[in-house]
Amino acid sequence: DQQVKQNSPSLSVQEGRISILNCDYTNSMFDYFLWYKKYPAEGPTFLISISSIKDKNEDGRFTVFLNKSAKHLSLHIVPSQPGDSAVYFCAASAYKLIFGTGTRLQVFP
Amino acid sequence: DAMVIQNPRYQVTQFGKPVTLSCSQTLNHNVMYWYQQKSSQAPKLLFHYYDKDFNNEADTPDNFQSRRPNTSFCFLDIRSPGLGDAAMYLCATSRGVDSSNQPQHFGDGTRLSIL
Protein backbone atom coordinates (compact mmCIF):
# COMPACT_ATOMS: atom_id res chain seq x y z
CA ASP A 1 0.00 0.00 0.00
CA GLN A 2 1.47 3.24 -1.17
CA GLN A 3 0.91 5.90 1.45
CA VAL A 4 2.42 8.71 -0.62
CA LYS A 5 1.49 8.93 -4.28
CA GLN A 6 2.79 11.05 -7.10
CA ASN A 7 0.51 10.12 -9.94
CA SER A 8 2.28 12.07 -12.67
CA PRO A 9 5.54 10.39 -13.61
CA SER A 10 6.57 13.32 -15.75
CA LEU A 11 5.79 16.96 -16.44
CA SER A 12 7.02 19.25 -19.20
CA VAL A 13 6.86 23.03 -18.79
CA GLN A 14 8.12 25.96 -20.78
CA GLU A 15 10.75 28.21 -19.22
CA GLY A 16 9.17 31.12 -17.36
CA ARG A 17 5.87 29.36 -16.77
CA ILE A 18 4.60 27.80 -13.57
CA SER A 19 5.36 24.17 -12.73
CA ILE A 20 2.89 22.42 -10.45
CA LEU A 21 3.83 19.07 -9.00
CA ASN A 22 1.23 17.13 -7.07
CA CYS A 23 1.31 14.63 -4.25
CA ASP A 24 -1.44 12.72 -2.43
CA TYR A 25 -1.21 10.83 0.82
CA THR A 26 -3.42 8.45 2.72
CA ASN A 27 -2.16 8.50 6.32
CA SER A 28 -3.69 11.28 8.40
CA MET A 29 -0.95 10.78 11.02
CA PHE A 30 1.66 12.42 8.80
CA ASP A 31 2.70 15.64 10.50
CA TYR A 32 5.35 16.99 8.17
CA PHE A 33 5.81 17.00 4.43
CA LEU A 34 8.96 17.57 2.41
CA TRP A 35 10.00 17.93 -1.20
CA TYR A 36 13.33 16.66 -2.44
CA LYS A 37 14.94 17.35 -5.78
CA LYS A 38 17.18 14.85 -7.53
CA TYR A 39 19.51 15.41 -10.46
CA PRO A 40 20.82 12.40 -12.44
CA ALA A 41 23.73 10.61 -10.75
CA GLU A 42 23.22 12.62 -7.55
CA GLY A 43 21.38 11.96 -4.34
CA PRO A 44 18.15 13.74 -3.42
CA THR A 45 18.57 17.19 -1.93
CA PHE A 46 16.10 18.84 0.41
CA LEU A 47 14.09 21.61 -1.24
CA ILE A 48 11.23 22.79 0.94
CA SER A 49 8.93 21.50 3.67
CA ILE A 50 5.65 22.22 5.40
CA SER A 51 4.17 21.37 8.75
CA SER A 52 0.70 19.87 8.92
CA ILE A 53 -0.45 22.89 10.94
CA LYS A 54 0.19 25.20 7.99
CA ASP A 55 -1.34 25.38 4.55
CA LYS A 56 1.40 27.24 2.72
CA ASN A 57 5.15 27.67 2.85
CA GLU A 58 7.16 29.80 0.47
CA ASP A 59 10.86 29.95 -0.29
CA GLY A 60 11.83 32.11 -3.22
CA ARG A 61 10.46 30.59 -6.41
CA PHE A 62 9.17 27.54 -4.56
CA THR A 63 5.86 27.33 -2.72
CA VAL A 64 4.29 24.28 -1.16
CA PHE A 65 0.56 24.14 -0.51
CA LEU A 66 -1.09 21.66 1.83
CA ASN A 67 -4.76 20.71 1.77
CA LYS A 68 -5.27 18.44 4.75
CA SER A 69 -8.92 17.73 4.11
CA ALA A 70 -8.05 16.45 0.65
CA LYS A 71 -4.79 14.86 1.83
CA HIS A 72 -3.06 16.64 -1.01
CA LEU A 73 0.00 18.82 -1.36
CA SER A 74 1.51 20.57 -4.31
CA LEU A 75 4.79 22.23 -5.16
CA HIS A 76 4.67 25.36 -7.30
CA ILE A 77 7.76 26.64 -9.08
CA VAL A 78 7.44 30.15 -10.49
CA PRO A 79 9.03 31.02 -12.82
CA SER A 80 10.37 27.68 -14.00
CA GLN A 81 13.98 27.59 -15.17
CA PRO A 82 15.90 24.98 -17.19
CA GLY A 83 18.00 24.25 -14.10
CA ASP A 84 14.84 23.07 -12.36
CA SER A 85 14.76 20.03 -14.64
CA ALA A 86 15.09 17.11 -12.23
CA VAL A 87 13.09 14.43 -10.46
CA TYR A 88 11.03 15.76 -7.56
CA PHE A 89 10.13 13.47 -4.66
CA CYS A 90 7.38 14.18 -2.22
CA ALA A 91 7.92 12.72 1.27
CA ALA A 92 5.75 12.56 4.37
CA SER A 93 6.88 12.07 7.92
CA ALA A 94 5.42 10.30 10.94
CA TYR A 95 8.65 9.32 12.68
CA LYS A 96 10.13 8.05 9.42
CA LEU A 97 10.02 9.42 5.88
CA ILE A 98 7.73 7.82 3.33
CA PHE A 99 8.58 8.82 -0.22
CA GLY A 100 6.52 9.01 -3.36
CA THR A 101 7.78 7.59 -6.64
CA GLY A 102 8.81 10.98 -8.01
CA THR A 103 7.85 13.25 -10.88
CA ARG A 104 10.35 14.05 -13.60
CA LEU A 105 10.14 17.75 -14.48
CA GLN A 106 11.54 19.00 -17.74
CA VAL A 107 11.73 22.74 -18.31
CA PHE A 108 12.33 23.60 -21.95
CA PRO A 109 13.37 26.97 -23.42
CA ASP B 1 32.37 19.52 -0.46
CA ALA B 2 30.41 16.28 -0.34
CA MET B 3 29.07 15.78 3.17
CA VAL B 4 27.62 12.28 2.76
CA ILE B 5 29.93 10.09 0.73
CA GLN B 6 29.04 6.69 -0.62
CA ASN B 7 31.55 4.21 -1.96
CA PRO B 8 31.66 2.74 -4.44
CA ARG B 9 29.29 4.55 -6.80
CA TYR B 10 28.81 1.36 -8.79
CA GLN B 11 29.15 -2.15 -7.46
CA VAL B 12 28.83 -5.40 -9.37
CA THR B 13 28.67 -8.67 -7.49
CA GLN B 14 27.80 -12.23 -8.21
CA PHE B 15 24.59 -13.92 -7.15
CA GLY B 16 25.08 -15.11 -3.55
CA LYS B 17 28.43 -13.38 -3.03
CA PRO B 18 28.46 -11.10 0.03
CA VAL B 19 28.86 -7.41 -0.66
CA THR B 20 29.42 -4.35 1.53
CA LEU B 21 28.47 -0.80 0.70
CA SER B 22 30.04 2.10 2.55
CA CYS B 23 28.79 5.48 3.72
CA SER B 24 30.68 8.21 5.52
CA GLN B 25 29.61 11.66 6.70
CA THR B 26 31.34 14.85 7.71
CA LEU B 27 28.23 16.43 9.27
CA ASN B 28 28.61 14.76 12.67
CA HIS B 29 24.94 13.80 12.52
CA ASN B 30 23.50 11.39 15.03
CA VAL B 31 21.31 9.46 12.64
CA MET B 32 22.34 7.48 9.58
CA TYR B 33 19.85 5.78 7.26
CA TRP B 34 19.98 3.23 4.47
CA TYR B 35 17.38 3.29 1.72
CA GLN B 36 16.82 0.95 -1.20
CA GLN B 37 15.45 2.41 -4.41
CA LYS B 38 14.48 0.24 -7.34
CA SER B 39 13.83 1.63 -10.79
CA SER B 40 10.83 3.99 -10.93
CA GLN B 41 9.99 3.25 -7.31
CA ALA B 42 10.13 5.31 -4.15
CA PRO B 43 13.16 5.10 -1.87
CA LYS B 44 12.36 2.57 0.83
CA LEU B 45 13.88 2.75 4.29
CA LEU B 46 15.76 -0.40 5.28
CA PHE B 47 17.04 0.64 8.71
CA HIS B 48 18.66 3.47 10.60
CA TYR B 49 21.06 4.08 13.44
CA TYR B 50 20.49 6.68 16.11
CA ASP B 51 24.00 6.89 17.48
CA LYS B 52 24.70 3.22 18.21
CA ASP B 53 21.07 2.19 18.47
CA PHE B 54 20.04 0.10 15.48
CA ASN B 55 16.45 0.35 14.21
CA ASN B 56 15.38 -2.21 11.65
CA GLU B 57 12.26 -1.81 9.52
CA ALA B 58 9.85 -4.69 9.97
CA ASP B 59 9.89 -5.67 6.31
CA THR B 60 13.65 -5.48 5.76
CA PRO B 61 14.89 -8.94 4.75
CA ASP B 62 17.30 -10.70 7.11
CA ASN B 63 19.76 -10.77 4.22
CA PHE B 64 20.44 -7.09 4.90
CA GLN B 65 22.60 -6.09 7.84
CA SER B 66 24.26 -2.88 8.91
CA ARG B 67 27.21 -1.78 11.02
CA ARG B 68 28.10 1.60 12.44
CA PRO B 69 31.56 1.41 13.97
CA ASN B 70 31.69 5.14 14.73
CA THR B 71 29.76 8.37 14.16
CA SER B 72 31.20 8.94 10.71
CA PHE B 73 30.81 5.56 9.05
CA CYS B 74 27.96 3.20 8.35
CA PHE B 75 28.03 0.01 6.27
CA LEU B 76 25.34 -1.98 4.50
CA ASP B 77 26.09 -5.70 4.26
CA ILE B 78 24.13 -7.93 1.93
CA ARG B 79 24.97 -11.48 2.95
CA SER B 80 23.71 -13.40 -0.06
CA PRO B 81 22.57 -11.02 -2.81
CA GLY B 82 19.79 -12.18 -5.04
CA LEU B 83 18.76 -10.78 -8.42
CA GLY B 84 15.97 -8.87 -6.69
CA ASP B 85 18.50 -6.91 -4.64
CA ALA B 86 19.78 -5.04 -7.67
CA ALA B 87 18.94 -1.41 -6.89
CA MET B 88 20.26 2.00 -5.95
CA TYR B 89 21.22 2.14 -2.29
CA LEU B 90 21.05 5.56 -0.70
CA CYS B 91 22.64 6.59 2.56
CA ALA B 92 21.29 9.61 4.42
CA THR B 93 22.02 11.42 7.65
CA SER B 94 20.17 13.78 9.95
CA ARG B 95 20.84 15.46 13.26
CA GLY B 96 17.80 13.82 14.83
CA VAL B 97 14.82 11.75 13.79
CA ASP B 98 12.35 14.63 13.89
CA SER B 99 11.90 15.64 10.25
CA SER B 100 10.25 18.93 11.14
CA ASN B 101 13.48 20.86 11.43
CA GLN B 102 16.09 18.26 10.57
CA PRO B 103 15.81 17.22 6.94
CA GLN B 104 17.85 14.27 5.80
CA HIS B 105 21.02 14.76 3.76
CA PHE B 106 21.61 12.13 1.11
CA GLY B 107 24.68 10.71 -0.52
CA ASP B 108 24.81 10.14 -4.27
CA GLY B 109 24.05 6.45 -3.88
CA THR B 110 25.63 3.16 -4.86
CA ARG B 111 24.11 1.32 -7.79
CA LEU B 112 24.33 -2.41 -7.16
CA SER B 113 24.17 -4.90 -10.00
CA ILE B 114 23.93 -8.66 -9.52
CA LEU B 115 25.34 -11.05 -12.11
XYZ file of C-alpha atoms in Angstrom:
224
model
C 0.000 0.000 0.000
C 1.472 3.244 -1.173
C 0.911 5.904 1.451
C 2.415 8.712 -0.617
C 1.492 8.935 -4.276
C 2.785 11.053 -7.101
C 0.508 10.123 -9.937
C 2.279 12.074 -12.670
C 5.544 10.387 -13.607
C 6.567 13.325 -15.745
C 5.793 16.961 -16.442
C 7.025 19.247 -19.204
C 6.863 23.027 -18.787
C 8.119 25.961 -20.783
C 10.748 28.207 -19.215
C 9.172 31.123 -17.362
C 5.868 29.357 -16.767
C 4.600 27.799 -13.572
C 5.358 24.166 -12.731
C 2.889 22.420 -10.447
C 3.834 19.066 -8.997
C 1.226 17.133 -7.073
C 1.308 14.631 -4.254
C -1.440 12.717 -2.430
C -1.215 10.832 0.821
C -3.419 8.451 2.723
C -2.162 8.503 6.318
C -3.688 11.278 8.404
C -0.952 10.779 11.021
C 1.655 12.422 8.801
C 2.697 15.644 10.495
C 5.354 16.986 8.174
C 5.814 17.000 4.427
C 8.960 17.572 2.407
C 10.000 17.929 -1.197
C 13.327 16.659 -2.441
C 14.945 17.354 -5.781
C 17.182 14.851 -7.534
C 19.506 15.409 -10.463
C 20.818 12.403 -12.442
C 23.727 10.611 -10.751
C 23.222 12.616 -7.554
C 21.384 11.960 -4.336
C 18.145 13.736 -3.425
C 18.572 17.195 -1.932
C 16.102 18.839 0.406
C 14.086 21.607 -1.242
C 11.229 22.794 0.941
C 8.929 21.497 3.671
C 5.648 22.225 5.395
C 4.174 21.366 8.746
C 0.702 19.866 8.917
C -0.448 22.891 10.940
C 0.194 25.197 7.990
C -1.341 25.380 4.551
C 1.402 27.238 2.718
C 5.154 27.675 2.853
C 7.160 29.800 0.473
C 10.865 29.950 -0.286
C 11.835 32.109 -3.224
C 10.458 30.594 -6.408
C 9.169 27.541 -4.560
C 5.857 27.334 -2.722
C 4.295 24.277 -1.158
C 0.560 24.141 -0.505
C -1.087 21.660 1.833
C -4.760 20.714 1.773
C -5.274 18.439 4.755
C -8.922 17.732 4.110
C -8.051 16.448 0.648
C -4.788 14.862 1.826
C -3.058 16.641 -1.009
C -0.004 18.818 -1.362
C 1.511 20.574 -4.308
C 4.795 22.231 -5.162
C 4.668 25.355 -7.304
C 7.758 26.636 -9.077
C 7.438 30.146 -10.495
C 9.034 31.017 -12.822
C 10.373 27.685 -13.996
C 13.978 27.594 -15.174
C 15.897 24.983 -17.195
C 18.001 24.248 -14.103
C 14.842 23.069 -12.360
C 14.763 20.029 -14.640
C 15.089 17.109 -12.230
C 13.086 14.426 -10.456
C 11.025 15.757 -7.559
C 10.131 13.473 -4.662
C 7.377 14.185 -2.218
C 7.918 12.715 1.269
C 5.751 12.555 4.373
C 6.880 12.067 7.920
C 5.421 10.299 10.937
C 8.645 9.321 12.676
C 10.128 8.050 9.421
C 10.020 9.416 5.877
C 7.732 7.816 3.328
C 8.583 8.817 -0.221
C 6.521 9.012 -3.361
C 7.781 7.592 -6.644
C 8.813 10.975 -8.007
C 7.850 13.252 -10.885
C 10.353 14.051 -13.599
C 10.145 17.746 -14.476
C 11.544 18.997 -17.737
C 11.729 22.742 -18.309
C 12.328 23.603 -21.950
C 13.369 26.971 -23.420
C 32.373 19.515 -0.460
C 30.407 16.283 -0.344
C 29.073 15.775 3.174
C 27.620 12.284 2.757
C 29.933 10.094 0.726
C 29.041 6.694 -0.615
C 31.551 4.214 -1.960
C 31.659 2.742 -4.436
C 29.294 4.554 -6.799
C 28.811 1.365 -8.790
C 29.147 -2.155 -7.465
C 28.825 -5.396 -9.370
C 28.673 -8.668 -7.494
C 27.795 -12.233 -8.208
C 24.594 -13.919 -7.147
C 25.077 -15.109 -3.554
C 28.430 -13.382 -3.033
C 28.465 -11.098 0.032
C 28.864 -7.412 -0.663
C 29.415 -4.350 1.528
C 28.465 -0.797 0.698
C 30.038 2.105 2.545
C 28.794 5.480 3.715
C 30.682 8.212 5.519
C 29.613 11.658 6.704
C 31.336 14.851 7.713
C 28.231 16.429 9.266
C 28.611 14.757 12.666
C 24.943 13.800 12.517
C 23.502 11.392 15.030
C 21.312 9.456 12.635
C 22.336 7.477 9.580
C 19.852 5.784 7.262
C 19.984 3.232 4.471
C 17.376 3.293 1.720
C 16.817 0.947 -1.200
C 15.446 2.413 -4.415
C 14.476 0.241 -7.344
C 13.832 1.626 -10.790
C 10.835 3.992 -10.933
C 9.991 3.251 -7.306
C 10.125 5.314 -4.150
C 13.163 5.100 -1.873
C 12.364 2.570 0.828
C 13.875 2.748 4.294
C 15.759 -0.396 5.284
C 17.044 0.643 8.706
C 18.658 3.468 10.598
C 21.064 4.082 13.437
C 20.486 6.684 16.105
C 23.997 6.894 17.483
C 24.696 3.224 18.211
C 21.068 2.190 18.465
C 20.042 0.100 15.477
C 16.450 0.347 14.215
C 15.384 -2.205 11.651
C 12.255 -1.808 9.523
C 9.853 -4.691 9.967
C 9.886 -5.669 6.311
C 13.652 -5.479 5.761
C 14.894 -8.935 4.754
C 17.302 -10.700 7.109
C 19.757 -10.768 4.223
C 20.442 -7.089 4.900
C 22.604 -6.092 7.841
C 24.261 -2.879 8.914
C 27.207 -1.778 11.022
C 28.098 1.604 12.437
C 31.557 1.406 13.967
C 31.692 5.139 14.728
C 29.759 8.374 14.162
C 31.204 8.943 10.709
C 30.808 5.555 9.052
C 27.959 3.198 8.346
C 28.030 0.014 6.269
C 25.344 -1.978 4.501
C 26.093 -5.696 4.256
C 24.131 -7.933 1.926
C 24.966 -11.475 2.946
C 23.708 -13.395 -0.063
C 22.569 -11.022 -2.805
C 19.788 -12.176 -5.043
C 18.759 -10.781 -8.416
C 15.970 -8.871 -6.693
C 18.496 -6.914 -4.639
C 19.775 -5.044 -7.673
C 18.940 -1.414 -6.886
C 20.262 1.997 -5.954
C 21.222 2.139 -2.287
C 21.048 5.561 -0.700
C 22.639 6.593 2.562
C 21.286 9.609 4.418
C 22.020 11.424 7.650
C 20.172 13.780 9.955
C 20.836 15.459 13.260
C 17.801 13.822 14.829
C 14.822 11.746 13.786
C 12.349 14.631 13.889
C 11.902 15.637 10.249
C 10.247 18.925 11.140
C 13.482 20.856 11.426
C 16.093 18.257 10.570
C 15.808 17.219 6.939
C 17.848 14.273 5.804
C 21.017 14.762 3.760
C 21.610 12.127 1.107
C 24.680 10.714 -0.523
C 24.814 10.139 -4.268
C 24.046 6.452 -3.881
C 25.629 3.157 -4.862
C 24.111 1.319 -7.795
C 24.328 -2.405 -7.160
C 24.169 -4.896 -10.000
C 23.929 -8.660 -9.518
C 25.339 -11.053 -12.110
